[in-house]
Amino acid sequence: MNKIPKCSSEEHRATFTTLIGISCGIIIGILLKNFTNQPWSERAIMYYQLPGEIFLRIINCLILPLIISSVVSASCHLSKSGSIGVKALYYYITTTTLGIILCVILVQTIKPGEYHINRNLTIISLQKFVTTDTFLDLLRNFIPDNFVKACLNQYQTVLSKPINSTAEENVHLWRISHQYIDGTNVLGLVGISLLFGIAIGCMDKKGKPLLNFFQALSDLTAIIMNWTIMAVPFGVLFLIPGKILQTNDLTEMIFQLGIYVSTVILGLLIHGLIVLPSLYFISTRQSPFRLLSKIGPAIITALGTSSSTATVPTTIKCLDSIGINPKVSRFVAPIGATINMDGIALYETVGALFIIQQRGLDYSLIRIVAIALVAHLIII
């Protein structure tokens, strides 16, 4: 692996300005929340969030051409893509396994749900599901039946309780139906793009015009991406205060969920600052701290947008600045943002176990591992 280049002043400036934007956003949100006589209406919050919403819409608009062009152009060479894909899959499985182990240790040690303040919590009715259906839905989404529909919707299996049935717990006896839910089927777009890229690679010279088209589209997206990244500090300045204003009672929420949030943050810090850097050091024998300084903009963008797919443009730019082969970065980054979301799975697992502990329900080590595995599958 090539040595990591030194950080440029522009990259430091982008990271610094984004941090300032996040800090100012938090301060503005708290000030607007606590120093206004009346609560903000939904319409007023909508007006305030409009610049940030436009910023997110631009990023989301880039995701579709970015994923398609990047994966197609990077997967044209079957032998190389196959090797990269196997290594990426091995890495994803490794980090997921380590994330599950870390989650189990934290929940068993801290027990965040036992530090409750109020047991009178509102129980939300959750949709029943079967783990097998989740696996099958992943396969169906990876191979969509309509490319255009994959840009707009995701496939989902729905279980409905039979009328006048007493089969409350045995969901395997429930009626099965299917529906399409709103949201881009990123997994399906990756699958179709892989197929297109491999096919173009098999066409040799005949596929060269198509390959040039997708590479040009990737370069075009990168140019717009660079413009968008410059607006990150401005976008988070409106997004973060809007989220704070939507909270009914900020002080009570922080007090009641403090242990839960602390557990999640501790898990994310351990996973992001100890586990993953250790894997990097073991694999490359290089210091991970230089790498962390180079990928700072991607981490900060993730904090500001709360979206893994929205961070893909910034992630690719950071990988390019490190010296990673563009074919590799544009192949791995979109897939990783789709199926390797350890942080989301960690906080969802801790959240589920937090509720179980608050309710005083029985749970075993096997059940904790099962919940963690299901959480990792669901977030895909």
C-alpha positions as CSV (number, residue, x, y, z in Angstrom):
1,M,0.0,0.0,0.0
2,N,1.3,3.5,-0.9
3,K,2.2,5.8,1.9
4,I,-0.4,8.4,2.8
5,P,0.3,11.8,1.5
6,K,0.4,14.8,3.8
7,C,-2.8,16.7,4.4
8,S,-3.1,19.9,2.3
9,S,-4.2,23.2,3.8
10,E,-7.4,23.0,1.8
11,E,-8.4,19.7,3.5
12,H,-7.6,21.0,6.9
13,R,-9.6,24.2,6.2
14,A,-12.6,22.1,5.0
15,T,-12.5,20.0,8.2
16,F,-12.1,23.0,10.4
17,T,-14.9,25.0,8.8
18,T,-17.2,21.9,9.0
19,L,-16.4,21.5,12.7
20,I,-17.2,25.2,13.2
21,G,-20.5,24.8,11.3
22,I,-21.5,21.8,13.6
23,S,-20.5,23.7,16.8
24,C,-22.4,26.8,15.7
25,G,-25.4,24.7,14.7
26,I,-25.6,23.1,18.2
27,I,-25.2,26.5,19.9
28,I,-27.8,28.2,17.7
29,G,-30.2,25.3,18.2
30,I,-29.9,25.4,22.0
31,L,-30.3,29.2,22.0
32,L,-33.3,29.2,19.8
33,K,-34.8,26.3,21.8
34,N,-34.3,27.9,25.3
35,F,-34.6,31.6,24.6
36,T,-37.9,31.8,22.8
37,N,-41.2,32.4,24.6
38,Q,-43.2,29.9,22.5
39,P,-42.3,26.5,21.0
40,W,-41.4,26.6,17.4
41,S,-44.2,25.4,15.0
42,E,-43.5,22.8,12.4
43,R,-43.9,25.4,9.7
44,A,-41.3,27.7,11.3
45,I,-38.9,24.8,11.7
46,M,-39.5,23.8,8.1
47,Y,-38.6,27.4,7.0
48,Y,-35.5,27.4,9.0
49,Q,-34.3,24.0,7.7
50,L,-34.9,24.9,4.1
51,P,-31.3,25.7,3.2
52,G,-30.1,22.5,4.9
53,E,-32.8,20.6,3.1
54,I,-31.7,21.9,-0.2
55,F,-28.1,20.9,0.6
56,L,-29.2,17.4,1.4
57,R,-31.3,17.2,-1.8
58,I,-28.2,18.1,-3.8
59,I,-26.2,15.3,-2.1
60,N,-29.0,12.8,-2.5
61,C,-29.2,13.7,-6.2
62,L,-25.6,12.9,-6.6
63,I,-25.9,9.4,-5.1
64,L,-27.6,7.7,-8.0
65,P,-25.2,8.8,-10.8
66,L,-22.2,8.4,-8.4
67,I,-23.0,4.8,-7.5
68,I,-23.9,3.7,-11.1
69,S,-20.9,5.3,-12.8
70,S,-18.4,4.4,-10.0
71,V,-19.4,0.7,-9.8
72,V,-19.7,0.2,-13.5
73,S,-16.4,1.8,-14.4
74,A,-14.6,0.0,-11.5
75,S,-16.0,-3.5,-12.2
76,C,-15.1,-3.7,-15.9
77,H,-12.1,-5.9,-15.2
78,L,-13.7,-9.1,-13.8
79,S,-10.5,-10.6,-12.4
80,K,-9.5,-7.5,-10.5
81,S,-13.0,-6.7,-9.3
82,G,-13.4,-10.2,-8.2
83,S,-10.3,-10.0,-6.0
84,I,-11.4,-6.6,-4.6
85,G,-14.9,-7.9,-4.0
86,V,-13.7,-10.9,-2.0
87,K,-11.3,-8.8,0.1
88,A,-14.0,-6.2,0.7
89,L,-16.5,-8.9,1.7
90,Y,-14.0,-10.4,4.1
91,Y,-13.4,-7.0,5.7
92,Y,-17.2,-6.3,6.0
93,I,-17.7,-9.6,7.8
94,T,-14.8,-9.0,10.1
95,T,-15.8,-5.6,11.2
96,T,-19.5,-6.7,11.6
97,T,-18.4,-9.6,13.8
98,L,-16.2,-7.3,15.9
99,G,-19.0,-4.8,16.1
100,I,-21.4,-7.5,17.4
101,I,-18.8,-8.7,20.0
102,L,-18.3,-5.1,21.2
103,C,-22.0,-4.4,21.4
104,V,-22.5,-7.6,23.5
105,I,-19.7,-6.6,25.9
106,L,-21.0,-3.0,26.3
107,V,-24.6,-4.0,27.0
108,Q,-23.7,-6.7,29.4
109,T,-21.2,-4.5,31.3
110,I,-23.1,-1.1,31.4
111,K,-26.7,-2.4,31.3
112,P,-28.0,1.0,30.0
113,G,-31.7,0.1,30.4
114,E,-31.4,-0.5,34.2
115,Y,-30.6,3.2,34.8
116,H,-34.2,4.2,34.0
117,I,-35.9,7.2,35.4
118,N,-39.4,6.5,34.2
119,R,-40.9,3.1,33.4
120,N,-44.1,4.6,32.0
121,L,-42.8,4.5,28.4
122,T,-45.0,4.4,25.4
123,I,-44.8,1.0,23.7
124,I,-44.6,1.3,20.0
125,S,-46.3,-1.5,18.0
126,L,-43.5,-3.1,15.9
127,Q,-44.0,-4.9,12.6
128,K,-43.6,-8.6,12.8
129,F,-40.9,-10.1,10.7
130,V,-39.1,-13.4,10.1
131,T,-35.3,-13.5,9.7
132,T,-35.6,-15.8,6.7
133,D,-37.8,-13.1,5.0
134,T,-35.1,-10.5,5.7
135,F,-32.5,-12.7,3.9
136,L,-34.8,-13.3,1.0
137,D,-35.6,-9.5,0.7
138,L,-31.9,-8.8,0.5
139,L,-31.6,-11.2,-2.4
140,R,-34.7,-9.8,-4.1
141,N,-33.4,-6.2,-3.7
142,F,-30.0,-7.1,-5.0
143,I,-31.6,-8.5,-8.2
144,P,-34.4,-6.0,-8.9
145,D,-37.0,-6.8,-11.6
146,N,-37.1,-3.2,-12.8
147,F,-34.1,-0.8,-13.0
148,V,-36.2,2.3,-13.0
149,K,-38.3,1.1,-10.0
150,A,-35.0,0.3,-8.1
151,C,-34.2,4.0,-8.3
152,L,-37.3,4.8,-6.4
153,N,-38.5,1.9,-4.3
154,Q,-37.3,-1.1,-2.2
155,Y,-39.0,-4.5,-2.0
156,Q,-40.3,-5.7,1.3
157,T,-42.1,-8.7,2.6
158,V,-45.1,-8.0,4.9
159,L,-46.7,-10.4,7.4
160,S,-50.4,-9.9,8.2
161,K,-52.2,-11.7,11.1
162,P,-55.1,-13.8,9.8
163,I,-58.6,-12.6,10.8
164,N,-59.9,-14.5,13.9
165,S,-56.6,-16.2,14.4
166,T,-55.0,-17.0,17.7
167,A,-51.6,-17.5,16.2
168,E,-50.2,-14.4,18.0
169,E,-46.6,-15.6,18.3
170,N,-46.2,-18.1,15.5
171,V,-45.7,-15.6,12.7
172,H,-44.8,-18.4,10.3
173,L,-48.6,-19.0,10.0
174,W,-49.4,-15.4,9.1
175,R,-50.4,-14.3,5.7
176,I,-47.5,-13.2,3.4
177,S,-47.8,-10.2,1.1
178,H,-45.3,-7.9,-0.6
179,Q,-45.0,-4.2,-1.1
180,Y,-42.6,-1.6,-2.4
181,I,-41.6,1.1,0.1
182,D,-40.2,4.6,-0.7
183,G,-36.4,4.9,-0.9
184,T,-33.7,4.2,-3.4
185,N,-32.8,0.5,-3.7
186,V,-29.1,1.1,-3.4
187,L,-28.3,-2.6,-3.1
188,G,-30.2,-3.3,-6.4
189,L,-28.4,-0.4,-8.2
190,V,-25.0,-1.9,-7.0
191,G,-26.1,-5.3,-8.3
192,I,-27.2,-4.1,-11.7
193,S,-24.1,-1.8,-12.0
194,L,-21.8,-4.8,-11.2
195,L,-23.5,-6.8,-14.0
196,F,-23.2,-4.0,-16.5
197,G,-19.6,-3.4,-15.6
198,I,-18.6,-7.0,-15.9
199,A,-20.5,-7.3,-19.3
200,I,-18.7,-4.1,-20.6
201,G,-15.4,-5.6,-19.6
202,C,-16.2,-8.8,-21.6
203,M,-16.9,-6.7,-24.7
204,D,-13.3,-5.6,-25.0
205,K,-13.0,-2.8,-27.7
206,K,-16.7,-2.8,-28.4
207,G,-17.4,-1.8,-24.8
208,K,-14.8,1.0,-24.8
209,P,-17.3,3.8,-25.7
210,L,-19.6,2.7,-22.9
211,L,-16.7,2.5,-20.4
212,N,-15.6,6.1,-21.5
213,F,-19.2,7.3,-20.9
214,F,-19.4,5.9,-17.4
215,Q,-15.9,7.2,-16.5
216,A,-16.8,10.7,-17.8
217,L,-20.1,10.5,-15.8
218,S,-18.0,9.6,-12.7
219,D,-15.6,12.6,-13.3
220,L,-18.6,14.9,-13.9
221,T,-20.2,13.7,-10.6
222,A,-16.8,14.3,-8.8
223,I,-16.7,17.9,-10.0
224,I,-20.2,18.6,-8.7
225,M,-19.3,16.7,-5.5
226,N,-16.4,19.0,-4.9
227,W,-18.7,22.0,-5.2
228,T,-21.1,20.4,-2.8
229,I,-18.5,19.6,-0.2
230,M,-17.6,23.3,0.1
231,A,-21.2,23.9,1.3
232,V,-21.1,21.3,4.1
233,P,-20.5,23.9,6.9
234,F,-23.4,26.0,5.6
235,G,-25.7,23.0,5.3
236,V,-25.2,21.6,8.9
237,L,-25.7,25.2,10.2
238,F,-29.3,24.8,9.4
239,L,-29.8,21.0,9.7
240,I,-28.6,20.6,13.3
241,P,-30.6,23.5,14.9
242,G,-33.7,22.1,13.1
243,K,-33.3,18.7,14.7
244,I,-32.8,20.4,18.2
245,L,-35.9,22.5,17.7
246,Q,-38.0,19.4,16.9
247,T,-37.2,17.9,20.3
248,N,-40.1,18.6,22.8
249,D,-38.0,18.7,26.0
250,L,-34.3,18.7,25.3
251,T,-33.2,18.7,29.0
252,E,-35.5,15.8,30.0
253,M,-34.5,13.8,26.9
254,I,-30.8,14.2,27.6
255,F,-31.3,13.3,31.3
256,Q,-33.4,10.1,30.6
257,L,-31.4,8.9,27.7
258,G,-28.0,9.9,28.9
259,I,-26.8,6.4,29.7
260,Y,-28.1,5.1,26.5
261,V,-26.4,7.8,24.4
262,S,-23.2,7.4,26.4
263,T,-23.2,3.7,25.7
264,V,-23.6,4.2,22.0
265,I,-21.0,7.0,21.8
266,L,-18.6,4.8,23.8
267,G,-19.2,1.9,21.4
268,L,-18.7,4.1,18.4
269,L,-15.5,5.6,19.8
270,I,-14.0,2.2,20.6
271,H,-15.0,0.8,17.3
272,G,-13.9,3.8,15.3
273,L,-10.7,4.8,17.2
274,I,-9.5,1.4,18.5
275,V,-10.9,-1.6,16.6
276,L,-10.8,-0.2,13.0
277,P,-7.4,1.5,13.4
278,S,-6.0,-1.7,14.9
279,L,-7.2,-3.6,11.8
280,Y,-5.5,-1.0,9.6
281,F,-2.3,-1.3,11.5
282,I,-2.3,-5.1,11.5
283,S,-3.0,-5.1,7.7
284,T,-0.6,-2.4,6.6
285,R,1.9,-1.9,9.5
286,Q,1.4,1.8,9.1
287,S,0.2,4.4,11.7
288,P,-3.6,4.8,11.4
289,F,-3.5,8.4,12.8
290,R,-2.4,9.9,9.5
291,L,-5.2,8.0,7.8
292,L,-7.7,9.4,10.4
293,S,-6.6,12.9,9.7
294,K,-7.1,12.4,6.0
295,I,-10.6,11.0,6.3
296,G,-11.8,13.6,8.8
297,P,-14.1,15.4,6.2
298,A,-16.0,12.1,5.6
299,I,-16.5,11.5,9.4
300,I,-17.6,15.1,9.9
301,T,-20.0,15.0,6.9
302,A,-21.5,11.8,8.4
303,L,-22.1,13.6,11.7
304,G,-23.7,16.5,10.0
305,T,-25.9,14.6,7.5
306,S,-26.7,11.4,9.5
307,S,-26.6,9.5,6.3
308,S,-24.0,6.9,5.1
309,T,-25.0,7.1,1.5
310,A,-24.9,10.9,1.6
311,T,-21.3,10.7,2.8
312,V,-20.2,8.6,-0.2
313,P,-19.1,11.6,-2.3
314,T,-16.9,12.9,0.5
315,T,-15.6,9.4,1.3
316,I,-14.5,8.9,-2.3
317,K,-12.7,12.3,-2.3
318,C,-10.9,11.4,0.9
319,L,-9.8,8.0,-0.5
320,D,-8.5,9.7,-3.7
321,S,-6.5,12.2,-1.5
322,I,-4.9,9.2,0.3
323,G,-3.7,7.8,-3.0
324,I,-6.2,4.9,-3.3
325,N,-6.7,3.7,-6.9
326,P,-9.9,5.4,-8.1
327,K,-11.1,2.1,-9.5
328,V,-10.9,0.6,-6.1
329,S,-12.4,3.5,-4.2
330,R,-15.3,3.9,-6.6
331,F,-16.0,0.2,-6.3
332,V,-15.7,-0.3,-2.6
333,A,-17.1,2.9,-1.1
334,P,-20.7,2.7,-2.5
335,I,-21.0,-0.9,-1.5
336,G,-19.5,-0.3,1.9
337,A,-22.0,2.6,2.5
338,T,-24.8,0.2,1.7
339,I,-24.0,-3.0,3.6
340,N,-21.2,-2.1,6.1
341,M,-22.9,0.2,8.5
342,D,-21.6,-1.0,11.8
343,G,-22.4,2.2,13.6
344,I,-26.1,2.2,12.8
345,A,-26.3,-1.5,13.7
346,L,-24.5,-0.8,17.0
347,Y,-26.9,1.9,18.2
348,E,-30.0,0.1,17.0
349,T,-28.9,-3.1,18.9
350,V,-28.1,-1.1,22.0
351,G,-31.5,0.7,21.6
352,A,-33.4,-2.6,21.4
353,L,-31.6,-4.0,24.4
354,F,-32.1,-0.7,26.2
355,I,-35.9,-1.1,25.9
356,I,-35.7,-4.8,26.9
357,Q,-33.8,-3.9,30.1
358,Q,-36.2,-1.0,30.8
359,R,-39.2,-3.4,30.5
360,G,-37.5,-5.9,32.9
361,L,-37.8,-8.6,30.3
362,D,-35.6,-11.7,30.4
363,Y,-32.8,-11.9,27.9
364,S,-29.8,-14.2,27.4
365,L,-26.5,-13.9,25.7
366,I,-27.8,-15.9,22.7
367,R,-30.8,-13.5,22.4
368,I,-28.4,-10.5,22.5
369,V,-26.3,-11.9,19.7
370,A,-29.5,-12.7,17.7
371,I,-30.8,-9.2,18.1
372,A,-27.4,-7.8,17.0
373,L,-27.3,-10.1,13.9
374,V,-30.9,-9.1,12.9
375,A,-30.0,-5.4,13.4
376,H,-27.1,-5.7,11.0
377,L,-29.4,-7.4,8.5
378,I,-32.2,-4.9,8.8
379,I,-30.0,-1.8,8.3
380,I,-28.8,-3.2,4.9
